[in-house]
Amino acid sequence: MSDLHDSKDFSDHDREEKRELKKEESSLRKARNSVAFLAGILAITTIGLGLATYNQYTENRFYRMSTENHYQRAFMDLTGHVENMELEMSRVLVSNSPNQAVLGLTDVWRESSQAATDLGQLPMSTLLLSRTNEFVNQTGDYCLTLAQEKVDQNNALTSDEIRQLSELHRQTVFLRDELRKMSEQIHAGQLAWVDMERESRRQEMQQGQRPQNALSSLWNRVIPTEAGQGPEAQAPPIFANFQFVEEELQKFSPVDYDGQYSSTIKVEPRGLGTGQITQEQALQIAQAFLGPEALQGHTLHVLGEGKANIDAYSIAASPENDPERIAINLDISKQGGHVIWMLSDRSVGNATITRDQAGRVAQEYMDGLGIRNLEVESAEEYTNLAVVTLVPRDENISLYPDKIKVRVAMDNSEVVGYDATAYLTFHHDRNLPEPQLSLDEARQRVSNNVEITGSKLALIAKDNYSEELCWEFRAVRGNQEFLIYINAQNGKEEQIYRVINTEAGKFIF
């Protein structure tokens, strides 16, 4: 009996062990399945990441190659246009007739315009190529100005004009030769424009607007870094060539003429009045200009002092609960204490007024500031913001140089921007002459190929900031609209603009 009991206990124990073994085997199978599943997921994820990484690598490589090709093409075009500038100038210097001079000078201007565009496409900050940009633009503008004079006077180049052109030709030869050297380095594979683009942007952001005398020190920092090297390393020769071009062009004689890019033209603001204000007074002027409603929950503080065309204090309004944010920014002139410009950063909702209504809002706003007798010249719409250009009138004459721009939020008619830079620069009491040409006489100077739809007297500013009293004619040819300006004193066709009508407003080119 005892043996049977022992045998039964053994059998039960054996079955228990088997059950435990089965449980362990089942757990192991589950574990192996889980591991296999996780391994599969990991493999799929790895493959997916690998494909994504490869795609990203391929896209980056494609972007780098296309960007590199873009810069290469821009540089090659720049070199070609500078060579053509030199070629056309050499022809002008040996010409002996007004017609040939005008043709050649116009070609120089055309090539320089293209060269300036190509320069702007290179991955270099405007600061690093400031003198090169200035030289290309001045050369083209001088040649265009000279060509226009030859058309009016119908005479050959004078000895002084030949001397000036000869100097410009010498400088153009220098620039052409240096660009040729750079081209050789590019073909030798010594330059990666994409690396230069990245570093130039970073340097420009860090430097901001630096004085011109900081140019050499900036070059010293940019050149080694752009080469992907340390401060003691030697940069590729092309970087040194760019620096050399900038420094040498600084040594050449400047272009002496009255034109748009002339360094001799200094525009002194004429609408500021007299007297200097302090920072405290600038804050008071800003407070009165913005008003208590706009400043509710905000504090005013001085950001600094600016010196562009007009010396000014830069004032900011920041929310009390977010003092680092600038909600409204404005500049107050040191001389006279005028608000030069103001800009609010508030978001604008859906429009509830039209552009015409925004124009009336702008006029009423200026009336409140004490500047009256303004006409709405144009109103352009940008994402529910209307930019209204207002022009003062002197009796029946539109004073275009004295324009003011007002930004109106089209959701609630609030003025969120204001720019009186041109007004404060050019506005003054003028003793305008009486027109020597009547309206009918001026109308006869307009082409017969257009239909005149409107006319008025207007004061316009030329590229050298000289002012001319003109008869303005609105005209159409087919479905195209133009503004034609005939000098009211001598009948010269001064300017022609094309008016483009879009859903956002009228744009003048």
CSV table of C-alpha atoms in Angstrom, one decimal, residues 51-418:
chain,number,residue,atom,x,y,z
A,51,LEU,CA,16.1,54.9,-47.5
A,52,ALA,CA,15.1,58.2,-46.0
A,53,THR,CA,18.7,59.1,-45.3
A,54,TYR,CA,19.7,58.1,-48.8
A,55,ASN,CA,16.8,60.2,-50.3
A,56,GLN,CA,17.9,63.1,-48.1
A,57,TYR,CA,21.5,62.7,-49.2
A,58,THR,CA,20.3,62.5,-52.8
A,59,GLU,CA,18.2,65.6,-52.5
A,60,ASN,CA,20.9,67.5,-50.7
A,61,ARG,CA,23.4,66.5,-53.3
A,62,PHE,CA,21.0,67.5,-56.1
A,63,TYR,CA,20.4,70.9,-54.4
A,64,ARG,CA,24.1,71.4,-53.9
A,65,MET,CA,24.8,70.6,-57.5
A,66,SER,CA,22.0,72.8,-58.9
A,67,THR,CA,22.9,75.7,-56.6
A,68,GLU,CA,26.6,75.3,-57.5
A,69,ASN,CA,25.7,75.4,-61.2
A,70,HIS,CA,23.5,78.5,-60.7
A,71,TYR,CA,26.4,80.4,-59.1
A,72,GLN,CA,28.9,79.1,-61.7
A,73,ARG,CA,26.6,80.4,-64.5
A,74,ALA,CA,26.1,83.8,-62.7
A,75,PHE,CA,29.9,84.2,-62.4
A,76,MET,CA,30.4,83.2,-66.1
A,77,ASP,CA,27.7,85.7,-67.2
A,78,LEU,CA,29.3,88.4,-65.0
A,79,THR,CA,32.7,87.8,-66.6
A,80,GLY,CA,31.1,88.0,-70.1
A,81,HIS,CA,29.2,91.2,-69.4
A,82,VAL,CA,32.3,92.9,-68.0
A,83,GLU,CA,34.3,91.9,-71.0
A,84,ASN,CA,31.5,93.4,-73.2
A,85,MET,CA,31.6,96.6,-71.1
A,86,GLU,CA,35.3,97.0,-71.9
A,87,LEU,CA,34.8,96.2,-75.5
A,88,GLU,CA,32.0,98.8,-76.1
A,89,MET,CA,33.9,101.4,-74.1
A,90,SER,CA,37.0,100.9,-76.3
A,91,ARG,CA,34.8,101.5,-79.4
A,92,VAL,CA,33.3,104.7,-77.9
A,93,LEU,CA,36.8,106.1,-77.2
A,94,VAL,CA,37.7,105.8,-80.9
A,95,SER,CA,34.4,107.1,-82.3
A,96,ASN,CA,34.1,110.6,-83.8
A,97,SER,CA,30.3,111.0,-84.2
A,98,PRO,CA,27.4,111.5,-81.8
A,99,ASN,CA,25.5,108.6,-83.2
A,100,GLN,CA,28.3,106.0,-82.7
A,101,ALA,CA,28.9,107.4,-79.2
A,102,VAL,CA,25.3,107.1,-78.2
A,103,LEU,CA,25.0,103.6,-79.5
A,104,GLY,CA,28.2,102.5,-77.7
A,105,LEU,CA,27.4,104.3,-74.4
A,106,THR,CA,24.0,102.7,-74.4
A,107,ASP,CA,25.5,99.3,-74.9
A,108,VAL,CA,27.9,99.8,-72.0
A,109,TRP,CA,24.9,100.7,-69.8
A,110,ARG,CA,23.0,97.6,-70.9
A,111,GLU,CA,26.0,95.3,-70.2
A,112,SER,CA,26.7,97.0,-66.8
A,113,SER,CA,23.0,96.5,-65.8
A,114,GLN,CA,23.4,92.8,-66.6
A,115,ALA,CA,26.7,92.6,-64.7
A,116,ALA,CA,25.1,94.2,-61.7
A,117,THR,CA,22.3,91.6,-61.8
A,118,ASP,CA,24.9,88.8,-62.0
A,119,LEU,CA,26.9,90.3,-59.1
A,120,GLY,CA,23.7,90.2,-57.0
A,121,GLN,CA,23.3,86.5,-57.6
A,122,LEU,CA,26.7,85.6,-56.2
A,123,PRO,CA,26.8,84.2,-52.6
A,124,MET,CA,28.6,87.3,-51.3
A,125,SER,CA,27.3,89.9,-48.9
A,126,THR,CA,26.6,93.3,-50.3
A,127,LEU,CA,29.2,94.6,-47.8
A,128,LEU,CA,32.0,92.4,-49.1
A,129,LEU,CA,31.4,93.5,-52.7
A,130,SER,CA,30.2,97.0,-52.0
A,131,ARG,CA,32.9,98.8,-54.1
A,132,THR,CA,32.5,96.4,-57.0
A,133,ASN,CA,28.8,96.9,-57.0
A,134,GLU,CA,29.2,100.7,-56.9
A,135,PHE,CA,31.7,100.7,-59.7
A,136,VAL,CA,29.6,98.6,-62.1
A,137,ASN,CA,26.4,100.6,-61.4
A,138,GLN,CA,28.2,104.0,-61.6
A,139,THR,CA,29.9,103.1,-64.9
A,140,GLY,CA,26.6,102.1,-66.5
A,141,ASP,CA,24.7,105.1,-65.1
A,142,TYR,CA,27.4,107.5,-66.2
A,143,CYS,CA,27.4,106.1,-69.7
A,144,LEU,CA,23.6,106.3,-69.9
A,145,THR,CA,23.6,109.9,-68.6
A,146,LEU,CA,26.2,110.8,-71.2
A,147,ALA,CA,24.3,109.1,-74.0
A,148,GLN,CA,21.2,111.1,-73.1
A,149,GLU,CA,23.2,114.3,-73.2
A,150,LYS,CA,24.6,113.4,-76.6
A,151,VAL,CA,21.1,112.8,-78.0
A,152,ASP,CA,20.0,116.2,-76.7
A,153,GLN,CA,23.1,118.2,-77.8
A,154,ASN,CA,24.0,116.1,-81.0
A,155,ASN,CA,27.7,116.7,-80.5
A,156,ALA,CA,30.7,114.5,-80.2
A,157,LEU,CA,32.5,113.6,-76.9
A,158,THR,CA,34.4,116.5,-75.3
A,159,SER,CA,38.0,116.1,-74.1
A,160,ASP,CA,36.8,116.0,-70.4
A,161,GLU,CA,34.3,113.3,-71.3
A,162,ILE,CA,36.9,111.3,-73.1
A,163,ARG,CA,39.2,111.6,-70.1
A,164,GLN,CA,36.5,110.3,-67.7
A,165,LEU,CA,35.7,107.5,-70.1
A,166,SER,CA,39.3,106.6,-70.4
A,167,GLU,CA,39.6,106.3,-66.6
A,168,LEU,CA,36.5,104.2,-66.4
A,169,HIS,CA,37.9,102.0,-69.2
A,170,ARG,CA,41.1,101.5,-67.3
A,171,GLN,CA,39.2,100.4,-64.3
A,172,THR,CA,37.0,98.1,-66.4
A,173,VAL,CA,40.1,96.5,-67.9
A,174,PHE,CA,41.4,95.8,-64.3
A,175,LEU,CA,38.1,94.2,-63.3
A,176,ARG,CA,37.9,92.1,-66.5
A,177,ASP,CA,41.5,90.8,-65.9
A,178,GLU,CA,40.8,89.9,-62.3
A,179,LEU,CA,37.6,88.1,-63.2
A,180,ARG,CA,39.5,86.1,-65.9
A,181,LYS,CA,41.9,85.0,-63.2
A,182,MET,CA,39.1,83.9,-61.0
A,183,SER,CA,37.6,81.9,-63.9
A,184,GLU,CA,40.8,80.0,-64.2
A,185,GLN,CA,40.7,79.1,-60.5
A,186,ILE,CA,37.1,78.0,-60.8
A,187,HIS,CA,37.9,75.7,-63.8
A,188,ALA,CA,40.8,74.3,-61.7
A,189,GLY,CA,38.2,73.3,-59.0
A,190,GLN,CA,39.5,75.6,-56.3
A,191,LEU,CA,36.2,77.0,-55.3
A,192,ALA,CA,32.8,75.7,-53.9
A,193,TRP,CA,30.3,78.5,-54.2
A,194,VAL,CA,27.8,76.7,-51.9
A,195,ASP,CA,30.2,76.7,-49.0
A,196,MET,CA,30.8,80.4,-49.6
A,197,GLU,CA,27.0,81.1,-49.7
A,198,ARG,CA,26.5,79.5,-46.2
A,199,GLU,CA,29.3,81.4,-44.6
A,200,SER,CA,28.6,84.7,-46.2
A,201,ARG,CA,25.0,84.6,-45.0
A,202,ARG,CA,26.2,83.8,-41.5
A,203,GLN,CA,28.8,86.6,-41.5
A,204,GLU,CA,26.3,89.1,-42.9
A,205,MET,CA,23.8,88.3,-40.2
A,206,GLN,CA,26.4,88.7,-37.5
A,207,GLN,CA,27.9,91.9,-38.9
A,208,GLY,CA,24.7,93.7,-39.9
A,209,GLN,CA,25.4,97.1,-41.3
A,210,ARG,CA,29.0,97.8,-40.5
A,211,PRO,CA,30.9,101.0,-41.4
A,212,GLN,CA,33.0,100.8,-44.6
A,213,ASN,CA,36.3,101.0,-42.6
A,214,ALA,CA,35.4,97.6,-41.1
A,215,LEU,CA,35.7,96.0,-44.5
A,216,SER,CA,39.2,94.7,-44.2
A,217,SER,CA,38.7,93.1,-40.8
A,218,LEU,CA,35.5,91.5,-42.0
A,219,TRP,CA,37.3,90.0,-45.0
A,220,ASN,CA,40.0,88.7,-42.6
A,221,ARG,CA,37.3,86.8,-40.7
A,222,VAL,CA,35.3,85.6,-43.7
A,223,ILE,CA,38.1,84.3,-46.0
A,224,PRO,CA,39.6,81.6,-43.8
A,225,THR,CA,36.2,80.5,-42.4
A,226,GLU,CA,34.6,80.2,-45.8
A,227,ALA,CA,37.4,78.0,-46.9
A,228,GLY,CA,36.4,75.6,-44.2
A,229,GLN,CA,39.6,76.2,-42.4
A,230,GLY,CA,40.9,77.6,-39.2
A,231,PRO,CA,41.9,81.2,-38.7
A,232,GLU,CA,45.6,80.4,-39.4
A,233,ALA,CA,44.9,78.5,-42.6
A,234,GLN,CA,45.4,79.7,-46.1
A,235,ALA,CA,42.2,80.4,-48.1
A,236,PRO,CA,41.7,79.6,-51.8
A,237,PRO,CA,43.2,82.3,-54.0
A,238,ILE,CA,39.8,83.4,-55.4
A,239,PHE,CA,38.8,84.8,-52.0
A,240,ALA,CA,42.0,86.9,-51.9
A,241,ASN,CA,41.2,88.0,-55.4
A,242,PHE,CA,37.8,89.3,-54.4
A,243,GLN,CA,39.4,91.2,-51.6
A,244,PHE,CA,42.1,92.5,-53.9
A,245,VAL,CA,39.5,93.8,-56.4
A,246,GLU,CA,37.6,95.6,-53.6
A,247,GLU,CA,40.8,97.3,-52.2
A,248,GLU,CA,42.1,98.3,-55.6
A,249,LEU,CA,38.9,99.8,-56.9
A,250,GLN,CA,38.9,101.9,-53.7
A,251,LYS,CA,42.1,103.5,-55.0
A,252,PHE,CA,40.8,104.5,-58.4
A,253,SER,CA,39.3,108.0,-59.0
A,254,PRO,CA,35.5,108.2,-58.5
A,255,VAL,CA,33.1,108.9,-61.3
A,256,ASP,CA,32.5,112.7,-61.4
A,257,TYR,CA,29.0,113.3,-62.7
A,258,ASP,CA,25.4,114.1,-61.6
A,259,GLY,CA,23.6,110.8,-61.8
A,260,GLN,CA,21.7,108.3,-59.8
A,261,TYR,CA,24.8,106.5,-58.5
A,262,SER,CA,27.0,109.5,-58.2
A,263,SER,CA,29.0,109.6,-55.0
A,264,THR,CA,29.2,113.4,-55.3
A,265,ILE,CA,25.5,113.9,-54.9
A,266,LYS,CA,24.5,114.5,-51.3
A,267,VAL,CA,20.8,115.0,-50.5
A,268,GLU,CA,20.3,117.2,-47.5
A,269,PRO,CA,16.8,116.9,-45.9
A,270,ARG,CA,14.9,120.1,-46.6
A,271,GLY,CA,11.7,119.4,-44.6
A,272,LEU,CA,13.0,119.0,-41.1
A,273,GLY,CA,12.9,122.6,-39.8
A,274,THR,CA,15.4,123.7,-37.1
A,275,GLY,CA,16.3,122.7,-33.6
A,276,GLN,CA,17.6,119.5,-32.0
A,277,ILE,CA,15.7,117.2,-29.7
A,278,THR,CA,16.8,114.9,-26.8
A,279,GLN,CA,15.9,111.3,-26.3
A,280,GLU,CA,13.4,112.2,-23.6
A,281,GLN,CA,11.7,114.6,-26.1
A,282,ALA,CA,11.7,111.9,-28.7
A,283,LEU,CA,9.8,109.6,-26.3
A,284,GLN,CA,7.2,112.3,-25.7
A,285,ILE,CA,6.8,112.9,-29.4
A,286,ALA,CA,6.3,109.1,-30.0
A,287,GLN,CA,3.8,108.9,-27.1
A,288,ALA,CA,1.7,111.8,-28.6
A,289,PHE,CA,1.9,110.4,-32.1
A,290,LEU,CA,0.7,106.9,-31.1
A,291,GLY,CA,-1.9,108.0,-28.6
A,292,PRO,CA,-3.1,106.4,-25.4
A,293,GLU,CA,-5.2,103.7,-27.1
A,294,ALA,CA,-2.4,102.2,-29.1
A,295,LEU,CA,0.0,102.4,-26.0
A,296,GLN,CA,-2.4,100.8,-23.5
A,297,GLY,CA,-0.5,97.9,-21.9
A,298,HIS,CA,2.7,98.9,-23.6
A,299,THR,CA,5.9,100.8,-22.6
A,300,LEU,CA,8.0,103.0,-24.7
A,301,HIS,CA,11.8,102.8,-24.8
A,302,VAL,CA,14.7,104.0,-26.9
A,303,LEU,CA,16.3,101.3,-29.0
A,304,GLY,CA,19.2,103.4,-30.2
A,305,GLU,CA,20.2,106.1,-32.7
A,306,GLY,CA,20.2,105.7,-36.5
A,307,LYS,CA,22.0,107.5,-39.2
A,308,ALA,CA,20.6,106.9,-42.7
A,309,ASN,CA,19.4,109.9,-44.8
A,310,ILE,CA,18.0,111.5,-41.6
A,311,ASP,CA,19.6,111.2,-38.1
A,312,ALA,CA,17.0,109.8,-35.8
A,313,TYR,CA,16.2,108.2,-32.5
A,314,SER,CA,14.7,104.7,-32.9
A,315,ILE,CA,11.8,104.2,-30.5
A,316,ALA,CA,9.9,100.9,-29.7
A,317,ALA,CA,6.7,100.1,-27.9
A,318,SER,CA,6.7,96.7,-26.1
A,319,PRO,CA,3.9,94.9,-24.3
A,320,GLU,CA,4.3,95.1,-20.5
A,321,ASN,CA,3.9,91.3,-20.2
A,322,ASP,CA,6.5,90.6,-23.0
A,323,PRO,CA,9.1,93.4,-22.9
A,324,GLU,CA,11.4,91.6,-25.4
A,325,ARG,CA,8.8,91.9,-28.2
A,326,ILE,CA,8.6,95.1,-30.3
A,327,ALA,CA,4.9,95.7,-31.1
A,328,ILE,CA,5.4,99.1,-32.7
A,329,ASN,CA,8.6,100.7,-34.0
A,330,LEU,CA,9.2,104.3,-35.1
A,331,ASP,CA,12.0,106.7,-35.9
A,332,ILE,CA,12.0,110.3,-34.7
A,333,SER,CA,14.3,112.8,-36.4
A,334,LYS,CA,16.8,114.5,-34.2
A,335,GLN,CA,16.4,117.7,-36.1
A,336,GLY,CA,12.9,119.1,-35.8
A,337,GLY,CA,11.5,116.1,-33.9
A,338,HIS,CA,9.4,114.6,-36.8
A,339,VAL,CA,8.1,111.0,-37.0
A,340,ILE,CA,10.0,109.7,-40.0
A,341,TRP,CA,8.3,106.3,-40.1
A,342,MET,CA,6.1,104.0,-38.0
A,343,LEU,CA,5.3,100.4,-38.3
A,344,SER,CA,3.0,98.1,-36.2
A,345,ASP,CA,3.4,94.3,-36.3
A,346,ARG,CA,-0.2,93.4,-35.4
A,347,SER,CA,-1.8,90.7,-37.5
A,348,VAL,CA,-4.6,91.8,-39.9
A,349,GLY,CA,-7.9,89.9,-40.3
A,350,ASN,CA,-10.2,89.7,-43.4
A,351,ALA,CA,-10.8,92.9,-45.3
A,352,THR,CA,-14.0,94.8,-44.6
A,353,ILE,CA,-13.1,97.9,-46.6
A,354,THR,CA,-12.0,98.6,-50.2
A,355,ARG,CA,-8.8,100.1,-51.4
A,356,ASP,CA,-10.6,103.3,-52.3
A,357,GLN,CA,-12.0,103.5,-48.7
A,358,ALA,CA,-8.5,102.9,-47.4
A,359,GLY,CA,-7.3,105.9,-49.4
A,360,ARG,CA,-9.9,108.1,-47.7
A,361,VAL,CA,-8.8,106.7,-44.3
A,362,ALA,CA,-5.2,107.7,-45.2
A,363,GLN,CA,-6.2,111.2,-46.2
A,364,GLU,CA,-8.2,111.7,-42.9
A,365,TYR,CA,-5.2,110.3,-41.0
A,366,MET,CA,-2.9,112.9,-42.5
A,367,ASP,CA,-5.4,115.6,-42.0
A,368,GLY,CA,-5.2,114.7,-38.3
A,369,LEU,CA,-1.4,115.1,-38.4
A,370,GLY,CA,-1.8,118.6,-39.9
A,371,ILE,CA,-0.6,117.7,-43.4
A,372,ARG,CA,-3.5,118.5,-45.7
A,373,ASN,CA,-4.2,119.0,-49.4
A,374,LEU,CA,-2.9,115.5,-50.3
A,375,GLU,CA,-4.2,113.5,-53.2
A,376,VAL,CA,-4.3,109.7,-53.4
A,377,GLU,CA,-1.9,108.7,-56.1
A,378,SER,CA,-2.2,104.9,-55.7
A,379,ALA,CA,-3.4,102.2,-53.3
A,380,GLU,CA,-1.9,98.8,-53.4
A,381,GLU,CA,-3.2,95.8,-51.5
A,382,TYR,CA,-0.9,93.2,-49.8
A,383,THR,CA,-2.7,90.5,-47.7
A,384,ASN,CA,-5.5,92.7,-46.4
A,385,LEU,CA,-3.1,95.7,-46.0
A,386,ALA,CA,-3.5,98.8,-48.2
A,387,VAL,CA,-0.4,100.8,-48.9
A,388,VAL,CA,-1.6,104.2,-49.9
A,389,THR,CA,0.7,106.7,-51.6
A,390,LEU,CA,-0.3,110.3,-51.0
A,391,VAL,CA,1.1,113.3,-52.9
A,392,PRO,CA,0.9,117.0,-51.8
A,393,ARG,CA,-0.5,119.5,-54.2
A,394,ASP,CA,0.8,123.1,-54.7
A,395,GLU,CA,-2.4,124.7,-56.1
A,396,ASN,CA,-2.9,122.6,-59.2
A,397,ILE,CA,0.6,120.9,-59.3
A,398,SER,CA,1.2,117.4,-57.9
A,399,LEU,CA,4.5,117.3,-56.0
A,400,TYR,CA,5.7,113.7,-56.6
A,401,PRO,CA,9.0,114.1,-54.8
A,402,ASP,CA,7.2,114.8,-51.5
A,403,LYS,CA,5.1,111.6,-51.4
A,404,ILE,CA,4.0,110.0,-48.1
A,405,LYS,CA,3.0,106.3,-47.7
A,406,VAL,CA,0.4,105.2,-45.2
A,407,ARG,CA,-0.4,101.5,-44.4
A,408,VAL,CA,-4.1,100.9,-43.6
A,409,ALA,CA,-5.3,97.6,-42.1
A,410,MET,CA,-8.3,96.7,-44.2
A,411,ASP,CA,-10.0,94.7,-41.4
A,412,ASN,CA,-10.8,97.7,-39.1
A,413,SER,CA,-9.4,100.8,-41.0
A,414,GLU,CA,-6.5,101.2,-38.5
A,415,VAL,CA,-3.4,102.9,-39.7
A,416,VAL,CA,-0.6,100.5,-38.9
A,417,GLY,CA,2.3,102.1,-40.9
A,418,TYR,CA,3.5,105.5,-42.0
